[in-house]
Amino acid sequence: MQVTRSQMLQFLCLLFCASFIETRYTPDWASLDSRPLPEWYDEVKFGIFVHWGVFSVPAFGSEWFWWNWKGAENPAYVQFMSKNYPPGFSYADFAPDFHAQFFDPDQWADIFEASGAKYVVLTSKHHEGFTNWGSPNSWNWNSVDTGPHRDLVADLGAAIRKRSLHYGLYSSLYEWFNPLYLSDKQSGFKTQEFVERKVMPELHNLVNRYKPDLIWSDGDWEAPDTYWNSTGFLAWLYNDSPVKDVVVTNDRWGAGCYCKHGGYYNCADKYTPEQPPKHKWEKCQYTSKHSTVYAIFTSNPMQTTFMLSAPKTSYNTVVTLLGNPEPLKWAPLETSGFIVVLPDLPFSPAEAWTLKLDKVA
Ligand SMILES: *[C@@H]1O[C@H](CO)[C@@H](O)[C@H](O)[C@H]1NC(C)=O
């Protein structure tokens, strides 16, 4: 058979061209959720989250200081203010005292690295709206115009990346007291001024400038994803941004070990590996390495036996509790899963217990 040059080219293209065509995601959840989780995130098991902002100045309560004081009018916060600050002192008045004069990013990064963490996430902007970089959309309410007069996001990022740790940025979608946000809220989120004029340009700025390996999105809960333009933003991020391998998450810490979805909203809510939990101990997070699976629990079961429904055991399966030398007694359940006898667990100070399951599927 005579093969023409053009037929030959077509054939070669069929073979090779496909591998050069990038997947493009469309701005809908089905398409966005089909994106595989970047590999590095599946492998790193431990990261560090840093909350740092104007709330660090009063250093009372938590990063929710402003809300607790002015939003919820929690008496403990109101009293703290009247006791320690003059009348009329506003939250914004804390900003000039956010000096960060002892901030040594290399020292921080050394400590992070020594801890064994593989990634670090900094609050680039918490719900107070103060940005730890000179955001053009946060005039006079950022760490360059006031306070440290320093680009904290850039400086920490440089130190982190020198040590080949991954750098993630937390960014709150909503801002408690931003007038644009409050006005959108007033309209029942029919208007999108805040998203168009603040959230979108600011997120683009953050991504283009710092190229984070991970974006920790948060503060979505008062409004629907359509208001936040979540799918529009994610399609841009995955298709056209300079960080196409970025991980997007906001699950507290399950995601770090395990969630394969990387959804814009709480992954844990969308992705349940097991049947709905019968009791709270079944709610655990799995992570794995080779044929070993780790099941992590964050509350004391207050019982001596415990059932896991997902893992498939074999005769060779060995179950141990990390920190406890003796292997635990266990028995398989009907189709999959097993029941295990636990040793006495302390109420505290541990915040998590890990069962190590060798030779399970
Ligand atoms: C939604 O996001 C995309 C990508 O960032 C952007 O092009 C579009 O203008 C945004 N829409 C709104 C309403 O903000």
GROMACS .gro file of C-alpha atoms and ligand atoms in nm:
model
  375
    1MET     CA    1   0.000   0.000   0.000
    2GLN     CA    2   0.120   0.343  -0.095
    3VAL     CA    3   0.131   0.576   0.207
    4THR     CA    4   0.133   0.945   0.125
    5ARG     CA    5   0.339   1.191   0.318
    6SER     CA    6   0.028   1.355   0.458
    7GLN     CA    7  -0.119   1.023   0.568
    8MET     CA    8   0.206   0.945   0.741
    9LEU     CA    9   0.202   1.279   0.921
   10GLN     CA   10  -0.156   1.226   1.027
   11PHE     CA   11  -0.066   0.888   1.167
   12LEU     CA   12   0.231   1.023   1.359
   13CYS     CA   13   0.018   1.303   1.492
   14LEU     CA   14  -0.241   1.056   1.618
   15LEU     CA   15   0.037   0.887   1.809
   16PHE     CA   16   0.205   1.191   1.955
   17CYS     CA   17  -0.009   1.500   1.939
   18ALA     CA   18  -0.246   1.377   2.209
   19SER     CA   19   0.031   1.387   2.465
   20PHE     CA   20   0.090   1.756   2.395
   21ILE     CA   21  -0.268   1.867   2.421
   22GLU     CA   22  -0.325   1.997   2.769
   23THR     CA   23  -0.641   1.921   2.956
   24ARG     CA   24  -0.849   2.234   2.979
   25TYR     CA   25  -1.099   2.260   3.257
   26THR     CA   26  -1.436   2.421   3.214
   27PRO     CA   27  -1.583   2.639   3.491
   28ASP     CA   28  -1.806   2.372   3.644
   29TRP     CA   29  -1.749   2.138   3.935
   30ALA     CA   30  -1.763   1.817   3.732
   31SER     CA   31  -1.473   1.931   3.518
   32LEU     CA   32  -1.275   2.096   3.801
   33ASP     CA   33  -1.317   1.798   4.032
   34SER     CA   34  -1.181   1.567   3.765
   35ARG     CA   35  -0.842   1.736   3.796
   36PRO     CA   36  -0.590   1.501   3.956
   37LEU     CA   37  -0.436   1.618   4.282
   38PRO     CA   38  -0.080   1.737   4.219
   39GLU     CA   39   0.148   1.454   4.324
   40TRP     CA   40   0.363   1.643   4.572
   41TYR     CA   41   0.063   1.706   4.794
   42ASP     CA   42  -0.022   1.338   4.815
   43GLU     CA   43   0.331   1.266   4.931
   44VAL     CA   44   0.387   1.538   5.187
   45LYS     CA   45   0.224   1.428   5.506
   46PHE     CA   46   0.295   1.717   5.732
   47GLY     CA   47   0.274   2.090   5.690
   48ILE     CA   48   0.272   2.394   5.915
   49PHE     CA   49   0.009   2.663   5.920
   50VAL     CA   50   0.100   3.013   6.036
   51HIS     CA   51  -0.163   3.260   6.150
   52TRP     CA   52  -0.012   3.602   6.152
   53GLY     CA   53  -0.170   3.942   6.114
   54VAL     CA   54  -0.297   4.249   6.297
   55PHE     CA   55  -0.473   4.015   6.543
   56SER     CA   56  -0.125   3.917   6.664
   57VAL     CA   57  -0.093   4.261   6.826
   58PRO     CA   58  -0.362   4.227   7.095
   59ALA     CA   59  -0.261   3.856   7.107
   60PHE     CA   60  -0.579   3.781   7.294
   61GLY     CA   61  -0.813   3.496   7.203
   62SER     CA   62  -0.743   3.416   6.841
   63GLU     CA   63  -0.731   3.550   6.487
   64TRP     CA   64  -1.106   3.605   6.534
   65PHE     CA   65  -1.030   3.888   6.775
   66TRP     CA   66  -1.202   4.167   6.578
   67TRP     CA   67  -1.514   3.963   6.524
   68ASN     CA   68  -1.534   3.853   6.885
   69TRP     CA   69  -1.490   4.210   7.000
   70LYS     CA   70  -1.705   4.406   6.752
   71GLY     CA   71  -1.915   4.143   6.579
   72ALA     CA   72  -2.018   3.909   6.860
   73GLU     CA   73  -1.946   4.168   7.132
   74ASN     CA   74  -1.817   3.890   7.350
   75PRO     CA   75  -1.784   4.037   7.705
   76ALA     CA   76  -1.435   3.892   7.756
   77TYR     CA   77  -1.311   4.087   7.454
   78VAL     CA   78  -1.502   4.403   7.535
   79GLN     CA   79  -1.353   4.395   7.886
   80PHE     CA   80  -1.006   4.322   7.756
   81MET     CA   81  -1.027   4.635   7.543
   82SER     CA   82  -1.170   4.866   7.807
   83LYS     CA   83  -0.908   4.744   8.053
   84ASN     CA   84  -0.604   4.780   7.829
   85TYR     CA   85  -0.679   5.042   7.565
   86PRO     CA   86  -0.813   5.397   7.571
   87PRO     CA   87  -1.177   5.467   7.479
   88GLY     CA   88  -1.233   5.501   7.106
   89PHE     CA   89  -0.942   5.273   7.018
   90SER     CA   90  -1.034   5.095   6.695
   91TYR     CA   91  -0.914   4.767   6.551
   92ALA     CA   92  -0.732   4.955   6.275
   93ASP     CA   93  -0.531   5.130   6.548
   94PHE     CA   94  -0.355   4.801   6.616
   95ALA     CA   95  -0.197   4.800   6.270
   96PRO     CA   96   0.084   5.051   6.335
   97ASP     CA   97   0.190   4.832   6.629
   98PHE     CA   98   0.226   4.529   6.406
   99HIS     CA   99   0.601   4.590   6.381
  100ALA     CA  100   0.735   4.242   6.312
  101GLN     CA  101   1.075   4.389   6.400
  102PHE     CA  102   1.215   4.051   6.510
  103PHE     CA  103   1.087   3.864   6.208
  104ASP     CA  104   1.372   3.658   6.069
  105PRO     CA  105   1.231   3.449   5.784
  106ASP     CA  106   1.542   3.231   5.763
  107GLN     CA  107   1.520   3.145   6.128
  108TRP     CA  108   1.154   3.050   6.085
  109ALA     CA  109   1.229   2.841   5.779
  110ASP     CA  110   1.511   2.660   5.962
  111ILE     CA  111   1.270   2.567   6.238
  112PHE     CA  112   1.005   2.456   5.989
  113GLU     CA  113   1.252   2.241   5.804
  114ALA     CA  114   1.392   2.088   6.122
  115SER     CA  115   1.040   1.989   6.227
  116GLY     CA  116   1.010   1.760   5.927
  117ALA     CA  117   0.732   1.965   5.768
  118LYS     CA  118   0.727   1.963   5.391
  119TYR     CA  119   0.510   2.266   5.336
  120VAL     CA  120   0.419   2.587   5.512
  121VAL     CA  121   0.101   2.791   5.473
  122LEU     CA  122   0.088   3.157   5.573
  123THR     CA  123  -0.224   3.366   5.619
  124SER     CA  124  -0.176   3.615   5.338
  125LYS     CA  125  -0.509   3.767   5.442
  126HIS     CA  126  -0.738   3.655   5.720
  127HIS     CA  127  -1.103   3.755   5.771
  128GLU     CA  128  -0.994   4.096   5.897
  129GLY     CA  129  -0.891   4.179   5.539
  130PHE     CA  130  -0.539   4.299   5.626
  131THR     CA  131  -0.300   4.171   5.361
  132ASN     CA  132   0.052   4.061   5.451
  133TRP     CA  133   0.174   4.191   5.118
  134GLY     CA  134   0.125   4.522   4.943
  135SER     CA  135  -0.204   4.431   4.780
  136PRO     CA  136  -0.310   4.707   4.536
  137ASN     CA  137  -0.668   4.624   4.636
  138SER     CA  138  -0.621   4.673   5.006
  139TRP     CA  139  -0.518   5.035   5.025
  140ASN     CA  140  -0.359   5.131   5.356
  141TRP     CA  141  -0.471   4.802   5.508
  142ASN     CA  142  -0.164   4.597   5.426
  143SER     CA  143   0.177   4.521   5.572
  144VAL     CA  144   0.366   4.747   5.329
  145ASP     CA  145   0.166   5.067   5.376
  146THR     CA  146   0.148   5.028   5.754
  147GLY     CA  147   0.281   4.814   6.038
  148PRO     CA  148   0.596   4.625   5.936
  149HIS     CA  149   0.633   4.818   5.607
  150ARG     CA  150   0.746   4.492   5.466
  151ASP     CA  151   0.625   4.231   5.220
  152LEU     CA  152   0.584   3.943   5.464
  153VAL     CA  153   0.444   3.704   5.203
  154ALA     CA  154   0.746   3.754   4.977
  155ASP     CA  155   1.007   3.743   5.253
  156LEU     CA  156   0.880   3.426   5.414
  157GLY     CA  157   0.831   3.268   5.072
  158ALA     CA  158   1.191   3.327   4.970
  159ALA     CA  159   1.325   3.167   5.288
  160ILE     CA  160   1.088   2.869   5.263
  161ARG     CA  161   1.175   2.798   4.902
  162LYS     CA  162   1.548   2.819   4.966
  163ARG     CA  163   1.497   2.507   5.173
  164SER     CA  164   1.287   2.331   4.912
  165LEU     CA  165   0.976   2.334   5.126
  166HIS     CA  166   0.649   2.402   4.950
  167TYR     CA  167   0.489   2.738   5.008
  168GLY     CA  168   0.115   2.778   5.045
  169LEU     CA  169  -0.096   3.086   5.098
  170TYR     CA  170  -0.414   3.108   5.294
  171SER     CA  171  -0.659   3.368   5.172
  172SER     CA  172  -0.998   3.445   5.320
  173LEU     CA  173  -1.276   3.508   5.074
  174TYR     CA  174  -1.502   3.709   5.302
  175GLU     CA  175  -1.394   4.008   5.510
  176TRP     CA  176  -1.610   4.066   5.813
  177PHE     CA  177  -1.637   4.441   5.793
  178ASN     CA  178  -1.549   4.528   5.433
  179PRO     CA  179  -1.818   4.775   5.318
  180LEU     CA  180  -1.832   4.620   4.972
  181TYR     CA  181  -1.888   4.278   5.120
  182LEU     CA  182  -2.149   4.407   5.363
  183SER     CA  183  -2.336   4.577   5.081
  184ASP     CA  184  -2.340   4.256   4.873
  185LYS     CA  185  -2.460   4.071   5.179
  186GLN     CA  186  -2.736   4.327   5.223
  187SER     CA  187  -2.854   4.252   4.869
  188GLY     CA  188  -2.875   3.881   4.952
  189PHE     CA  189  -2.561   3.832   4.742
  190LYS     CA  190  -2.743   3.941   4.427
  191THR     CA  191  -2.467   4.196   4.368
  192GLN     CA  192  -2.100   4.094   4.333
  193GLU     CA  193  -1.916   4.421   4.384
  194PHE     CA  194  -1.688   4.277   4.649
  195VAL     CA  195  -1.597   3.975   4.436
  196GLU     CA  196  -1.538   4.177   4.120
  197ARG     CA  197  -1.350   4.465   4.278
  198LYS     CA  198  -1.169   4.297   4.566
  199VAL     CA  199  -1.160   3.917   4.572
  200MET     CA  200  -1.085   3.844   4.206
  201PRO     CA  201  -0.818   4.107   4.140
  202GLU     CA  202  -0.656   4.033   4.475
  203LEU     CA  203  -0.642   3.658   4.416
  204HIS     CA  204  -0.499   3.715   4.069
  205ASN     CA  205  -0.240   3.946   4.219
  206LEU     CA  206  -0.149   3.692   4.485
  207VAL     CA  207  -0.114   3.405   4.238
  208ASN     CA  208   0.076   3.599   3.973
  209ARG     CA  209   0.312   3.754   4.222
  210TYR     CA  210   0.393   3.471   4.459
  211LYS     CA  211   0.308   3.160   4.258
  212PRO     CA  212   0.193   2.963   4.561
  213ASP     CA  213   0.212   2.583   4.552
  214LEU     CA  214  -0.110   2.573   4.748
  215ILE     CA  215  -0.402   2.806   4.800
  216TRP     CA  216  -0.592   2.763   5.121
  217SER     CA  217  -0.926   2.921   5.052
  218ASP     CA  218  -1.156   2.995   5.340
  219GLY     CA  219  -1.443   3.214   5.452
  220ASP     CA  220  -1.690   3.113   5.183
  221TRP     CA  221  -1.969   3.001   5.411
  222GLU     CA  222  -2.208   3.296   5.404
  223ALA     CA  223  -2.258   3.296   5.028
  224PRO     CA  224  -2.294   3.038   4.749
  225ASP     CA  225  -2.008   2.939   4.517
  226THR     CA  226  -2.179   3.126   4.233
  227TYR     CA  227  -2.139   3.448   4.430
  228TRP     CA  228  -1.768   3.380   4.483
  229ASN     CA  229  -1.713   3.298   4.115
  230SER     CA  230  -1.538   2.987   4.242
  231THR     CA  231  -1.557   2.784   3.925
  232GLY     CA  232  -1.457   3.083   3.712
  233PHE     CA  233  -1.154   3.148   3.926
  234LEU     CA  234  -1.051   2.782   3.945
  235ALA     CA  235  -1.078   2.735   3.569
  236TRP     CA  236  -0.844   3.030   3.526
  237LEU     CA  237  -0.610   2.894   3.793
  238TYR     CA  238  -0.591   2.544   3.646
  239ASN     CA  239  -0.578   2.648   3.280
  240ASP     CA  240  -0.408   2.983   3.251
  241SER     CA  241  -0.232   3.085   3.571
  242PRO     CA  242   0.143   3.057   3.625
  243VAL     CA  243   0.084   2.785   3.887
  244LYS     CA  244  -0.109   2.514   3.708
  245ASP     CA  245   0.013   2.251   3.957
  246VAL     CA  246  -0.135   2.440   4.247
  247VAL     CA  247  -0.329   2.260   4.517
  248VAL     CA  248  -0.650   2.426   4.630
  249THR     CA  249  -0.794   2.323   4.960
  250ASN     CA  250  -0.957   2.440   5.276
  251ASP     CA  251  -1.020   2.120   5.467
  252ARG     CA  252  -0.877   2.158   5.815
  253TRP     CA  253  -0.619   1.888   5.808
  254GLY     CA  254  -0.774   1.583   5.655
  255ALA     CA  255  -0.687   1.720   5.318
  256GLY     CA  256  -0.321   1.728   5.399
  257CYS     CA  257  -0.314   1.357   5.450
  258TYR     CA  258  -0.558   1.236   5.212
  259CYS     CA  259  -0.830   1.423   5.031
  260LYS     CA  260  -0.792   1.362   4.660
  261HIS     CA  261  -1.038   1.623   4.553
  262GLY     CA  262  -0.873   1.953   4.619
  263GLY     CA  263  -1.213   2.119   4.603
  264TYR     CA  264  -1.260   2.487   4.657
  265TYR     CA  265  -1.492   2.409   4.941
  266ASN     CA  266  -1.440   2.182   5.232
  267CYS     CA  267  -1.322   1.861   5.069
  268ALA     CA  268  -1.419   1.652   5.366
  269ASP     CA  269  -1.779   1.752   5.318
  270LYS     CA  270  -1.779   1.640   4.960
  271TYR     CA  271  -1.568   1.330   4.980
  272THR     CA  272  -1.663   1.057   5.220
  273PRO     CA  273  -1.464   0.740   5.177
  274GLU     CA  274  -1.682   0.535   5.404
  275GLN     CA  275  -2.047   0.501   5.479
  276PRO     CA  276  -2.180   0.790   5.686
  277PRO     CA  277  -2.023   0.743   6.027
  278LYS     CA  278  -2.228   0.539   6.270
  279HIS     CA  279  -2.052   0.694   6.561
  280LYS     CA  280  -1.783   0.955   6.578
  281TRP     CA  281  -1.489   0.719   6.592
  282GLU     CA  282  -1.550   0.599   6.244
  283LYS     CA  283  -1.467   0.942   6.120
  284CYS     CA  284  -1.100   0.911   6.064
  285GLN     CA  285  -0.852   1.020   5.806
  286TYR     CA  286  -0.644   0.772   5.610
  287THR     CA  287  -0.306   0.819   5.467
  288SER     CA  288  -0.083   0.553   5.320
  289LYS     CA  289   0.270   0.460   5.235
  290HIS     CA  290   0.332   0.145   5.028
  291SER     CA  291   0.120  -0.133   5.182
  292THR     CA  292   0.083   0.047   5.516
  293VAL     CA  293  -0.226   0.250   5.586
  294TYR     CA  294  -0.250   0.495   5.873
  295ALA     CA  295  -0.590   0.574   6.021
  296ILE     CA  296  -0.586   0.895   6.222
  297PHE     CA  297  -0.846   0.986   6.484
  298THR     CA  298  -0.891   1.317   6.650
  299SER     CA  299  -1.102   1.229   6.949
  300ASN     CA  300  -1.085   0.975   7.225
  301PRO     CA  301  -1.333   0.696   7.143
  302MET     CA  302  -1.414   0.639   7.511
  303GLN     CA  303  -1.460   0.271   7.434
  304THR     CA  304  -1.239  -0.033   7.417
  305THR     CA  305  -1.333  -0.164   7.076
  306PHE     CA  306  -1.351   0.024   6.757
  307MET     CA  307  -1.467  -0.055   6.406
  308LEU     CA  308  -1.322   0.065   6.079
  309SER     CA  309  -1.533  -0.010   5.777
  310ALA     CA  310  -1.306   0.065   5.483
  311PRO     CA  311  -0.978  -0.130   5.501
  312LYS     CA  312  -0.975  -0.483   5.357
  313THR     CA  313  -0.774  -0.706   5.586
  314SER     CA  314  -0.588  -1.030   5.517
  315TYR     CA  315  -0.447  -1.301   5.742
  316ASN     CA  316  -0.120  -1.111   5.755
  317THR     CA  317  -0.266  -0.778   5.864
  318VAL     CA  318  -0.099  -0.625   6.168
  319VAL     CA  319  -0.264  -0.340   6.357
  320THR     CA  320  -0.067  -0.123   6.597
  321LEU     CA  321  -0.133   0.203   6.771
  322LEU     CA  322   0.158   0.440   6.719
  323GLY     CA  323   0.336   0.494   7.047
  324ASN     CA  324   0.214   0.160   7.183
  325PRO     CA  325   0.457  -0.130   7.136
  326GLU     CA  326   0.220  -0.432   7.132
  327PRO     CA  327   0.022  -0.519   6.816
  328LEU     CA  328  -0.352  -0.492   6.882
  329LYS     CA  329  -0.607  -0.772   6.866
  330TRP     CA  330  -0.845  -0.743   6.574
  331ALA     CA  331  -1.106  -0.943   6.383
  332PRO     CA  332  -1.241  -0.892   6.032
  333LEU     CA  333  -1.594  -0.769   5.971
  334GLU     CA  334  -1.821  -0.930   5.713
  335THR     CA  335  -1.737  -0.770   5.379
  336SER     CA  336  -1.459  -0.529   5.460
  337GLY     CA  337  -1.330  -0.355   5.767
  338PHE     CA  338  -1.243  -0.489   6.108
  339ILE     CA  339  -1.295  -0.444   6.476
  340VAL     CA  340  -0.996  -0.372   6.695
  341VAL     CA  341  -0.940  -0.382   7.069
  342LEU     CA  342  -0.778  -0.062   7.191
  343PRO     CA  343  -0.551  -0.012   7.488
  344ASP     CA  344  -0.645   0.256   7.742
  345LEU     CA  345  -0.612   0.597   7.583
  346PRO     CA  346  -0.547   0.914   7.777
  347PHE     CA  347  -0.792   1.201   7.747
  348SER     CA  348  -0.506   1.435   7.681
  349PRO     CA  349  -0.266   1.578   7.583
  350ALA     CA  350  -0.273   1.391   7.250
  351GLU     CA  351  -0.501   1.543   6.995
  352ALA     CA  352  -0.475   1.257   6.753
  353TRP     CA  353  -0.417   0.884   6.760
  354THR     CA  354  -0.289   0.686   6.470
  355LEU     CA  355  -0.355   0.322   6.398
  356LYS     CA  356  -0.093   0.168   6.174
  357LEU     CA  357  -0.239  -0.100   5.951
  358ASP     CA  358   0.017  -0.320   5.784
  359LYS     CA  359  -0.084  -0.536   5.490
  360VAL     CA  360  -0.433  -0.411   5.424
  361ALA     CA  361  -0.598  -0.301   5.102
  362LIG     C1  362  -1.460   3.504   3.740
  362LIG     O1  363  -1.326   3.461   3.728
  362LIG     C2  364  -1.269   3.471   3.599
  362LIG     C3  365  -1.127   3.421   3.610
  362LIG     O2  366  -1.060   3.474   3.718
  362LIG     C4  367  -1.275   3.615   3.550
  362LIG     O3  368  -1.226   3.622   3.420
  362LIG     C5  369  -1.418   3.665   3.557
  362LIG     O4  370  -1.421   3.800   3.523
  362LIG     C6  371  -1.472   3.648   3.698
  362LIG     N1  372  -1.611   3.689   3.708
  362LIG     C7  373  -1.653   3.770   3.803
  362LIG     C8  374  -1.798   3.796   3.805
  362LIG     O5  375  -1.579   3.820   3.887
   0.00000   0.00000   0.00000
